[in-house]
């Protein structure tokens, strides 16, 4: 809190505060205009008064006014000149400081030391050394400044030689030398100086403890910590961070509990440590109990939730920051933006974008790439392209983001056009570019174009095809029914196919009911990823579609034996900056009843339009009526129904799903878009589906 003092009022304790003291006091508080008022009203200005106001202007980062006053001084003494040199040094104006230093009528050890300090601070060590050795006399401060410069320059051997030459070594010099040795990993030398110190202060102890901590000697640090005669916040925090940095979170927690005063830095370290240990709830407890929070506190808590995958909590925390008027720092903005992308939270993404614009971060190429990705994943391709088009000089990441975005949205021609624009602009495609282009071919069923791109990768663009590119080609061939061709391509691969390749083949086998190859692919997948439920589920789907319930039961039995669990399908929709999650019939939404009524209404409209539920997408060996009931409660249908209830006509309904959309839901949502006249955008685990007038952008290739 800044206290505003009245310059015209006399403030007294037991004795009156002098005008010069008032000038100094106002200056320290940042009230330089009040300090100037006191100075101007002085009937007689002494040289001390002039020195005080000039120092004040330097303290308040107004060196021009300070110099003007210096030039107007009726008389000057050595202190005046030293203040001018020191003022320029503190404002980072080393050249101006040197000009003043060179024309000083006389100099003392303070003048020389100030100038050496300036060069040290600016990292100009050659000039600092040259000036230091020219000094006519040196005191312990001069030696210590030079010693600190050498240590800062990572010249620990030179620092040791200088240290040995020092005629007098105070506690600051000894502590600096300890710091230098610790930074160089020379703990024995550091400890030797520490043990020989005739007098140690809390900074000496803390420096030695921090040295052990940074060199992963936490237990030795703790022993030293325990025998410290006095500890301050920095000491406690150094020891705490030693534990968090080496992953000993339980030890850190016990120490944190014992801390007499928990500083913001200590709390931030504890939040991050608990987060790394997966203890997000305990981290949030620390966060909520903090009376003061800084930027790093909010960033730490966001990072904890982001690492945990608690994307909804990141959004909630962002909303809390907005309501409390907290300004997000750059890393936090990027974290929230990434979460908005993964959650497809367009409203919050727009808010973050607005903050990036407000703080002029949006001109950064990296930020632009993240923004493009966010808008693409939120289904707003037009806005993504606007961000992309604003940049005259685009890097490969930006080009790849747009190409991949068009691919995911099933816009193959647009992806190809951007690819050719990129190449024409002189930017060479890389392996990520070709994953995007080949995915575009796959999602749009363009086999000829896919083959051309794949075959030209090495010959024309000098990009060696990798496993991911083979997976794209297998997916492309498999989608259009060329499953045998896809298998031949796998057999011709120069490297061992990975799970993505076999997964692409298995997906194609499921679409085209190629049971023999499906079993081959599934066995390969199980060998590669024993605990992955995907291949079991896909193979079970194939068996179920053919009524082979005994085989389905065998798969389930095997899954149970090796404890393979299927990720439950869930869908979500964002309305008025709140995310509504649906997981099918198992978990009720607060408005479950009205959602069910809407589903019943939609069911009638769909039946009239000729819709017949496809029971092959239900894995259970049950009768047709139960299959229809199960299909009705798929999470994406519930989310769409809720969107129809809540969003006004003319506004697109944006739904996200964590898994691939099933064939029945795809058919149903196509018809829903037709009978309701609404545009529905569904993002599943693989791509985007834009439903409008009974058609889907994927053209039923997905």
Short mmCIF file of C-alpha atoms in Angstrom, two decimals, residues 6-189:
data_model
loop_
_atom_site.label_atom_id
_atom_site.label_comp_id
_atom_site.label_asym_id
_atom_site.label_seq_id
_atom_site.Cartn_x
_atom_site.Cartn_y
_atom_site.Cartn_z
CA UNK A 6 0.97 15.96 2.65
CA UNK A 7 4.09 17.98 1.74
CA UNK A 8 2.73 21.12 3.44
CA UNK A 9 2.12 19.50 6.82
CA UNK A 10 4.83 19.18 9.46
CA UNK A 11 5.28 15.60 10.61
CA UNK A 12 6.92 15.24 13.99
CA UNK A 13 8.12 12.54 16.31
CA UNK A 14 10.16 13.59 19.34
CA UNK A 15 12.08 15.99 17.08
CA UNK A 16 11.02 17.70 13.86
CA UNK A 17 11.84 15.86 10.65
CA UNK A 18 14.15 17.98 8.57
CA UNK A 19 13.22 19.06 5.07
CA UNK A 20 16.00 16.92 3.65
CA UNK A 21 14.59 13.88 5.43
CA UNK A 22 11.15 14.67 3.98
CA UNK A 23 12.63 14.85 0.49
CA UNK A 24 14.29 11.46 0.99
CA UNK A 25 11.12 9.97 2.49
CA UNK A 26 8.86 11.15 -0.37
CA UNK A 27 11.39 9.91 -2.91
CA UNK A 28 11.50 6.42 -1.40
CA UNK A 29 7.69 6.29 -1.47
CA UNK A 30 7.65 7.17 -5.16
CA UNK A 31 6.13 10.62 -4.48
CA UNK A 32 8.77 12.63 -6.29
CA UNK A 33 6.42 15.56 -6.99
CA UNK A 34 5.85 15.99 -3.26
CA UNK A 35 9.59 15.80 -2.70
CA UNK A 36 10.06 18.52 -5.30
CA UNK A 37 7.45 20.69 -3.60
CA UNK A 38 9.35 20.48 -0.31
CA UNK A 39 12.59 21.30 -2.13
CA UNK A 40 11.11 24.28 -4.03
CA UNK A 41 9.65 25.77 -0.84
CA UNK A 42 12.94 25.72 1.02
CA UNK A 43 13.95 29.36 1.67
CA UNK A 44 17.59 28.35 1.65
CA UNK A 45 18.76 25.31 -0.23
CA UNK A 46 21.90 23.67 1.05
CA UNK A 47 24.13 21.36 -0.94
CA UNK A 48 22.58 18.47 1.05
CA UNK A 49 19.11 19.51 -0.18
CA UNK A 50 20.30 19.54 -3.79
CA UNK A 51 21.94 16.14 -3.39
CA UNK A 52 18.75 14.71 -1.80
CA UNK A 53 16.40 15.83 -4.59
CA UNK A 54 18.80 14.71 -7.34
CA UNK A 55 19.08 11.27 -5.70
CA UNK A 56 15.27 11.21 -5.50
CA UNK A 57 14.85 11.74 -9.22
CA UNK A 58 17.31 8.95 -9.95
CA UNK A 59 15.42 6.66 -7.53
CA UNK A 60 12.20 7.41 -9.44
CA UNK A 61 13.75 6.62 -12.84
CA UNK A 62 13.88 10.24 -14.02
CA UNK A 63 17.57 10.67 -14.85
CA UNK A 64 17.02 13.60 -17.25
CA UNK A 65 15.47 15.79 -14.53
CA UNK A 66 18.17 14.67 -12.10
CA UNK A 67 20.85 15.83 -14.53
CA UNK A 68 19.07 19.15 -15.11
CA UNK A 69 19.10 19.82 -11.38
CA UNK A 70 22.75 18.79 -11.11
CA UNK A 71 23.67 21.25 -13.87
CA UNK A 72 21.78 24.03 -12.01
CA UNK A 73 23.51 23.44 -8.66
CA UNK A 74 25.21 26.64 -7.42
CA UNK A 75 27.94 24.52 -5.89
CA UNK A 76 28.87 20.86 -5.83
CA UNK A 77 30.92 18.60 -3.63
CA UNK A 78 32.37 15.13 -4.10
CA UNK A 79 29.13 13.57 -2.84
CA UNK A 80 27.22 15.40 -5.60
CA UNK A 81 29.47 13.92 -8.29
CA UNK A 82 29.34 10.44 -6.71
CA UNK A 83 25.53 10.63 -6.58
CA UNK A 84 25.43 11.47 -10.29
CA UNK A 85 27.68 8.52 -11.20
CA UNK A 86 25.72 6.13 -8.92
CA UNK A 87 22.39 7.44 -10.25
CA UNK A 88 23.34 6.74 -13.84
CA UNK A 89 24.66 3.29 -12.86
CA UNK A 90 21.39 2.40 -11.09
CA UNK A 91 19.45 3.46 -14.19
CA UNK A 92 21.60 1.27 -16.44
CA UNK A 93 23.18 4.30 -18.19
CA UNK A 94 26.77 3.11 -17.98
CA UNK A 95 28.11 5.33 -20.79
CA UNK A 96 26.68 8.48 -19.18
CA UNK A 97 28.14 7.38 -15.85
CA UNK A 98 31.59 6.97 -17.41
CA UNK A 99 31.45 10.42 -19.02
CA UNK A 100 30.73 11.98 -15.62
CA UNK A 101 33.40 9.84 -13.93
CA UNK A 102 36.04 10.92 -16.46
CA UNK A 103 35.38 14.63 -15.92
CA UNK A 104 35.15 14.54 -12.11
CA UNK A 105 37.44 17.15 -10.54
CA UNK A 106 38.38 14.63 -7.85
CA UNK A 107 37.53 11.02 -7.08
CA UNK A 108 37.57 8.84 -4.00
CA UNK A 109 37.18 5.11 -3.43
CA UNK A 110 33.36 5.50 -3.57
CA UNK A 111 33.60 7.02 -7.08
CA UNK A 112 35.81 4.22 -8.38
CA UNK A 113 33.72 1.50 -6.72
CA UNK A 114 30.47 2.90 -8.18
CA UNK A 115 31.95 2.82 -11.66
CA UNK A 116 33.30 -0.72 -11.26
CA UNK A 117 29.89 -1.81 -9.93
CA UNK A 118 28.24 -0.33 -13.03
CA UNK A 119 30.41 -2.34 -15.41
CA UNK A 120 29.85 -5.48 -13.34
CA UNK A 121 26.08 -5.00 -13.45
CA UNK A 122 26.16 -4.56 -17.23
CA UNK A 123 28.35 -7.65 -17.64
CA UNK A 124 31.25 -5.65 -19.11
CA UNK A 125 33.84 -7.47 -17.04
CA UNK A 126 36.91 -6.51 -19.10
CA UNK A 127 36.34 -2.81 -18.37
CA UNK A 128 35.40 -3.52 -14.75
CA UNK A 129 38.72 -5.34 -14.23
CA UNK A 130 40.72 -2.64 -16.04
CA UNK A 131 39.20 0.05 -13.83
CA UNK A 132 39.54 -2.03 -10.65
CA UNK A 133 43.29 -2.53 -11.08
CA UNK A 134 43.73 1.19 -11.82
CA UNK A 135 42.13 2.18 -8.50
CA UNK A 136 44.53 4.20 -6.36
CA UNK A 137 43.03 2.64 -3.25
CA UNK A 138 40.51 -0.10 -2.55
CA UNK A 139 38.34 -0.94 0.42
CA UNK A 140 36.54 -4.12 1.33
CA UNK A 141 33.48 -3.01 -0.70
CA UNK A 142 35.59 -2.53 -3.85
CA UNK A 143 37.11 -5.98 -3.50
CA UNK A 144 33.71 -7.54 -2.81
CA UNK A 145 32.10 -5.87 -5.86
CA UNK A 146 34.87 -7.19 -8.11
CA UNK A 147 34.65 -10.62 -6.52
CA UNK A 148 30.90 -10.72 -7.11
CA UNK A 149 31.41 -9.78 -10.76
CA UNK A 150 33.83 -12.64 -11.37
CA UNK A 151 31.46 -15.09 -9.68
CA UNK A 152 28.54 -13.77 -11.72
CA UNK A 153 30.70 -14.29 -14.83
CA UNK A 154 31.21 -17.96 -13.75
CA UNK A 155 34.99 -17.40 -13.36
CA UNK A 156 35.29 -19.15 -10.05
CA UNK A 157 39.06 -19.79 -10.33
CA UNK A 158 39.75 -16.10 -10.99
CA UNK A 159 37.40 -15.27 -8.14
CA UNK A 160 39.35 -17.53 -5.79
CA UNK A 161 42.63 -15.86 -6.75
CA UNK A 162 41.12 -12.44 -6.09
CA UNK A 163 39.65 -13.68 -2.82
CA UNK A 164 43.06 -14.87 -1.65
CA UNK A 165 44.52 -11.44 -2.46
CA UNK A 166 41.96 -9.56 -0.38
CA UNK A 167 43.60 -7.82 2.57
CA UNK A 168 40.34 -7.93 4.49
CA UNK A 169 37.46 -10.36 4.07
CA UNK A 170 34.10 -9.47 5.58
CA UNK A 171 31.08 -11.73 5.87
CA UNK A 172 29.73 -10.54 2.48
CA UNK A 173 32.95 -11.43 0.64
CA UNK A 174 33.15 -14.85 2.28
CA UNK A 175 29.48 -15.55 1.51
CA UNK A 176 30.02 -14.52 -2.12
CA UNK A 177 32.93 -16.94 -2.42
CA UNK A 178 30.81 -19.73 -0.92
CA UNK A 179 28.14 -18.94 -3.51
CA UNK A 180 30.66 -19.08 -6.34
CA UNK A 181 32.00 -22.47 -5.29
CA UNK A 182 28.48 -23.85 -4.85
CA UNK A 183 27.46 -22.69 -8.31
CA UNK A 184 30.52 -24.44 -9.72
CA UNK A 185 29.67 -27.63 -7.81
CA UNK A 186 32.79 -27.33 -5.62
CA UNK A 187 31.04 -28.02 -2.34
CA UNK A 188 34.13 -29.05 -0.38
CA UNK A 189 35.84 -25.72 -1.10
#
